[in-house]
Coordinates of C-alpha atoms in Angstrom, one line a residue:
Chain Y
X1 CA 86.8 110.2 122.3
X2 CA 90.5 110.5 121.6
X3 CA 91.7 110.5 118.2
X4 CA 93.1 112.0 115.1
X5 CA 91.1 114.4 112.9
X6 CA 92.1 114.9 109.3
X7 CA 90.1 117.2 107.3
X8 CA 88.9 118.3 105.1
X9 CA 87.5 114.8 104.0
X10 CA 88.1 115.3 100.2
X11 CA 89.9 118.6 98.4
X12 CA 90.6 119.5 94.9
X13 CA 93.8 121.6 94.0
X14 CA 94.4 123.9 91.0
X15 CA 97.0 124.2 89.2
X16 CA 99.5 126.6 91.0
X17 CA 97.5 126.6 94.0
X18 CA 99.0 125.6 97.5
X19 CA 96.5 123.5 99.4
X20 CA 96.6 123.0 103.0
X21 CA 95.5 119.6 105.0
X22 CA 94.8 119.6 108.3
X23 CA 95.7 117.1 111.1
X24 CA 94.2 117.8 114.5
X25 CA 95.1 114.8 117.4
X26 CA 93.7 114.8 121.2
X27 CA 95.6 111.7 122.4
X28 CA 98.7 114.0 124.1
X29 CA 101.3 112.1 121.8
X30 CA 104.7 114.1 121.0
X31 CA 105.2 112.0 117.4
X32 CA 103.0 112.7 114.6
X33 CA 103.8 111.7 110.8
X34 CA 102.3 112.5 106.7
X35 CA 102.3 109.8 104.9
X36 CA 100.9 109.7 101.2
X37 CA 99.2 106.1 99.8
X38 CA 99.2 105.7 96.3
X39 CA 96.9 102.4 94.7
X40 CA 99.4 99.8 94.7
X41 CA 101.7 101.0 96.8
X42 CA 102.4 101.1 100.7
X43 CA 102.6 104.0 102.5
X44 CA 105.4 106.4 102.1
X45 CA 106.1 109.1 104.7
X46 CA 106.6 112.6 103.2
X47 CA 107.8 114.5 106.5
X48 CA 107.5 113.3 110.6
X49 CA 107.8 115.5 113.8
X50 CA 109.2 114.0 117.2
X51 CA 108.3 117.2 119.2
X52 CA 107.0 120.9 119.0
X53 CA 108.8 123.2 116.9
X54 CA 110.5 120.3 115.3
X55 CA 110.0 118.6 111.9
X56 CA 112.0 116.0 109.2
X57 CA 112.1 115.3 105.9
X58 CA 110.7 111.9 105.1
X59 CA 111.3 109.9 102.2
X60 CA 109.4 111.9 99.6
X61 CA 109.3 115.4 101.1
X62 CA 109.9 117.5 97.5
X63 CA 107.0 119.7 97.1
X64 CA 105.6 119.4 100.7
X65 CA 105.7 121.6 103.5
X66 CA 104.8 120.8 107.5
X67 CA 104.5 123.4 110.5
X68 CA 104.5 122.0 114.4
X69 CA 103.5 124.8 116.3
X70 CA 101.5 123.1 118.3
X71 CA 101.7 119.6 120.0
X72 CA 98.4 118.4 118.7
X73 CA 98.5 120.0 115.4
X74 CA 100.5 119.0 112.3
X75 CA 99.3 120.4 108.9
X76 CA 100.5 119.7 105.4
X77 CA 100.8 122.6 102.5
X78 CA 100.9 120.7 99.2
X79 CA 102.9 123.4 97.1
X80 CA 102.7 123.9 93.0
X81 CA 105.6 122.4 93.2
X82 CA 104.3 119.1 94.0
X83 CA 103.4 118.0 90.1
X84 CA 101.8 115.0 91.0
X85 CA 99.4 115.7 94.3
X86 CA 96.8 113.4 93.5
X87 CA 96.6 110.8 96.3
X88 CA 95.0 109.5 99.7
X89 CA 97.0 111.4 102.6
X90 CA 97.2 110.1 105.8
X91 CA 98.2 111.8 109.2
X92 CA 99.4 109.7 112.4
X93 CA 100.8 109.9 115.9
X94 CA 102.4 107.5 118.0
X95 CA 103.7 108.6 121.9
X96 CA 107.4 109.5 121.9
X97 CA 109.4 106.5 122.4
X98 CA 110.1 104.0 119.3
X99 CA 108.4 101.0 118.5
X100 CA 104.9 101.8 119.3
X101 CA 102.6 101.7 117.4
X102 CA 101.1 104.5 115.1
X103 CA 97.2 105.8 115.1
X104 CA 96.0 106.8 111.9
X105 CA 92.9 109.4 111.1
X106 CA 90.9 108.8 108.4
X107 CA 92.5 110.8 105.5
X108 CA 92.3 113.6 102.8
X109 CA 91.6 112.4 99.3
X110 CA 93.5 115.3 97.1
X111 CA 92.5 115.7 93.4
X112 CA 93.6 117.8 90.8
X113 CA 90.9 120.2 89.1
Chain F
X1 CA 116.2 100.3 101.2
X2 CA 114.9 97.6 102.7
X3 CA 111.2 97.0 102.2
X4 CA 107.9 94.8 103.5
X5 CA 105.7 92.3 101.0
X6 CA 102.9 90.8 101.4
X7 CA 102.4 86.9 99.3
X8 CA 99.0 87.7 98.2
X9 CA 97.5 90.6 96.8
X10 CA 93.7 89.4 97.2
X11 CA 92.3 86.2 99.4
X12 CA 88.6 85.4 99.0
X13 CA 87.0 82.9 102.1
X14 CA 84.0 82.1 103.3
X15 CA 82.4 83.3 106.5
X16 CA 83.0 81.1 108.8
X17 CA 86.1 80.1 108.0
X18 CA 90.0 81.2 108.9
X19 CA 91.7 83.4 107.0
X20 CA 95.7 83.8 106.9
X21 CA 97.6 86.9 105.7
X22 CA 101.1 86.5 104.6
X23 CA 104.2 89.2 104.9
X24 CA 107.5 89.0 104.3
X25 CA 110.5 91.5 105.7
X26 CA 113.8 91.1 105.2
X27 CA 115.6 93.2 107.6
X28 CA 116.9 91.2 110.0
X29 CA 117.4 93.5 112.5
X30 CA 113.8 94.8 113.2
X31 CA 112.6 94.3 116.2
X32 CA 108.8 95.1 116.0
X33 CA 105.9 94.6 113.7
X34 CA 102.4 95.8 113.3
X35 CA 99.2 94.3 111.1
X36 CA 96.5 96.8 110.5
X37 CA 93.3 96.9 108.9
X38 CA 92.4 99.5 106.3
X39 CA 88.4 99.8 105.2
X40 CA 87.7 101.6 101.7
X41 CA 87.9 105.5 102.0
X42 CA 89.3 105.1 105.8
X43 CA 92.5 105.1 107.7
X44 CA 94.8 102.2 109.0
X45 CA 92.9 100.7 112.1
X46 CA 95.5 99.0 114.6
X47 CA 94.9 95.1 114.9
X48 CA 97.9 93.5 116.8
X49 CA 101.3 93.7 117.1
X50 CA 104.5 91.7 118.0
X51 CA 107.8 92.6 119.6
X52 CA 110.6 90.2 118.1
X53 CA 111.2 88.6 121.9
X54 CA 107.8 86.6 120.7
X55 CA 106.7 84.0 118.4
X56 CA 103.3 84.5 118.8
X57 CA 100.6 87.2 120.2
X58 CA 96.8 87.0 120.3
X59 CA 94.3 89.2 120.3
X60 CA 89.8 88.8 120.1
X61 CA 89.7 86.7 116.8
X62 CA 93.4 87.1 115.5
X63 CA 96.6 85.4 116.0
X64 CA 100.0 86.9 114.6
X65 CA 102.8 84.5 114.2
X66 CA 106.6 85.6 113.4
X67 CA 109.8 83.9 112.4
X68 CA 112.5 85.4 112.5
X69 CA 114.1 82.4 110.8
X70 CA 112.7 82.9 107.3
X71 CA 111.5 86.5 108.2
X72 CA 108.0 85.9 107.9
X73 CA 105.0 87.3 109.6
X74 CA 101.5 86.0 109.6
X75 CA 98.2 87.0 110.5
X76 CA 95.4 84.8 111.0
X77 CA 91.3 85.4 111.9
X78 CA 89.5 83.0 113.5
X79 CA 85.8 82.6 112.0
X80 CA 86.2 85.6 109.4
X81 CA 83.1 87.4 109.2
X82 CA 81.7 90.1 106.4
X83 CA 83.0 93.3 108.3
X84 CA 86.6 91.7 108.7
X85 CA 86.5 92.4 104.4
X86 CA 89.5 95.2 104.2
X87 CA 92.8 95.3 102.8
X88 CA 95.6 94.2 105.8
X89 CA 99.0 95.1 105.8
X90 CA 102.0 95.2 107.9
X91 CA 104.3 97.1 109.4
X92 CA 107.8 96.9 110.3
X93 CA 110.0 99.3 112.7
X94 CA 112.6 100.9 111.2
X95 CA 115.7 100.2 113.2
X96 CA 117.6 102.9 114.8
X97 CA 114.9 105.2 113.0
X98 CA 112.8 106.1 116.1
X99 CA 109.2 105.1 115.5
X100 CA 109.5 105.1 111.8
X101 CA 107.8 102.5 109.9
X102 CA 108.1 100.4 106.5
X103 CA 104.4 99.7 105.2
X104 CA 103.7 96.6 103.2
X105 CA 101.6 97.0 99.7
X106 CA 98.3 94.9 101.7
X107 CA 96.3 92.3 100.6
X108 CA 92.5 92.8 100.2
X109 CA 90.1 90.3 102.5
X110 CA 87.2 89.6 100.7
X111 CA 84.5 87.6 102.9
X112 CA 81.8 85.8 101.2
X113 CA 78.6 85.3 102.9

């Protein structure tokens, strides 16, 4: 089946470690986005990728870094300097163009030791 | 910025019966909204979407409505049954952003059997 893959499921971070998520995607889409949900809140995108070898800062990018060396690969490093990593992180795709919609995988939970 | 809302934070019904999900926007230039469905501990699931040429798009069991007068996007289910219990939210195309996305808070479906 096609899809997006996020894993691992759930991961716990120690203080001054980097952590890295993974997002995997088999549907052959160019655009694939982070977002981060917090309770309460909607989703906020922390950094977004149009095409290989390309990457941009989303609205909350401080403390997060993304790599696109592949088309269907986009992982996240959640640095030390990201003092308040706890959250459900989301990875999605969409095909190039705009206004389609966006597929979502089923997340990373990220806690803090 | 500009941002989505959502009326209700919770709505409780009855199988059986309809349910309506409310959303605000208030960027009159969008041009393209989404609903999805997000089960505990899982990603956003695509339900329906609605280009802004429309007032109205169906799907198996749900109905979205928009107005563009008031700005106001609905999302109704037709005989709401136990596994349609989620929070819904919506999501409104950034214009001139690509594919980028503003994501309201949600409102949690609870069905009662």
């Amino acid at each position: 089946d096609g899809g997006i893959t996020q894993s691992p499921k759930y991961l716990f971070r120690k203080e001054g470690q980097n952590v890295t998520l993974s997002c995997e995607q088999n549907l052959n889409h160019d655009a694939m986005y982070w977002y981060r949900q917090d309770p309460g809140q909607g989703l906020r995108l922390i950094y977004y990728s149009q095409i290989v070898n390309d990457f941009q800062k989303g609205d909350i990018a401080e403390g997060y870094s993304v790599s696109r060396e592949k088309k269907e690969s986009f992982p996240l490093t959640v640095t030390s300097a990201q003092k308040n990593p706890t959250a459900f992180y989301l990875c999605a795709s969409s095909i190039g163009r705009a206004a389609q919609p966006q597929h979502f995988g089923d997340g990373t939970r990220l806690s803090i030791l | 910025g500009e941002s989505v809302g959502l009326h209700l934070p919770t709505l409780s019904v009855q199988e059986g019966d309809n349910s309506i999900i409310n959303c605000a926007y208030s960027n009159s230039a969008s041009d393209y909204f989404i609903w999805y469905k997000q089960e505990s501990g899982k990603g956003p699931q695509f339900i329906i979407d609605i280009r802004s040429n429309m007032d109205k798009r169906q799907g198996q069991r749900v109905t979205v409505l928009l107005n563009k007068t008031v700005k106001h996007l609905s999302l109704q289910i037709a005989a709401t049954q136990p596994g349609d219990s989620a929070v819904y939210f919506c999501a409104e195309n950034i214009p001139n952003t690509g594919n980028q996305f503003y994501f309201g808070t949600g409102t949690s479906l609870t069905v009662i059997p």
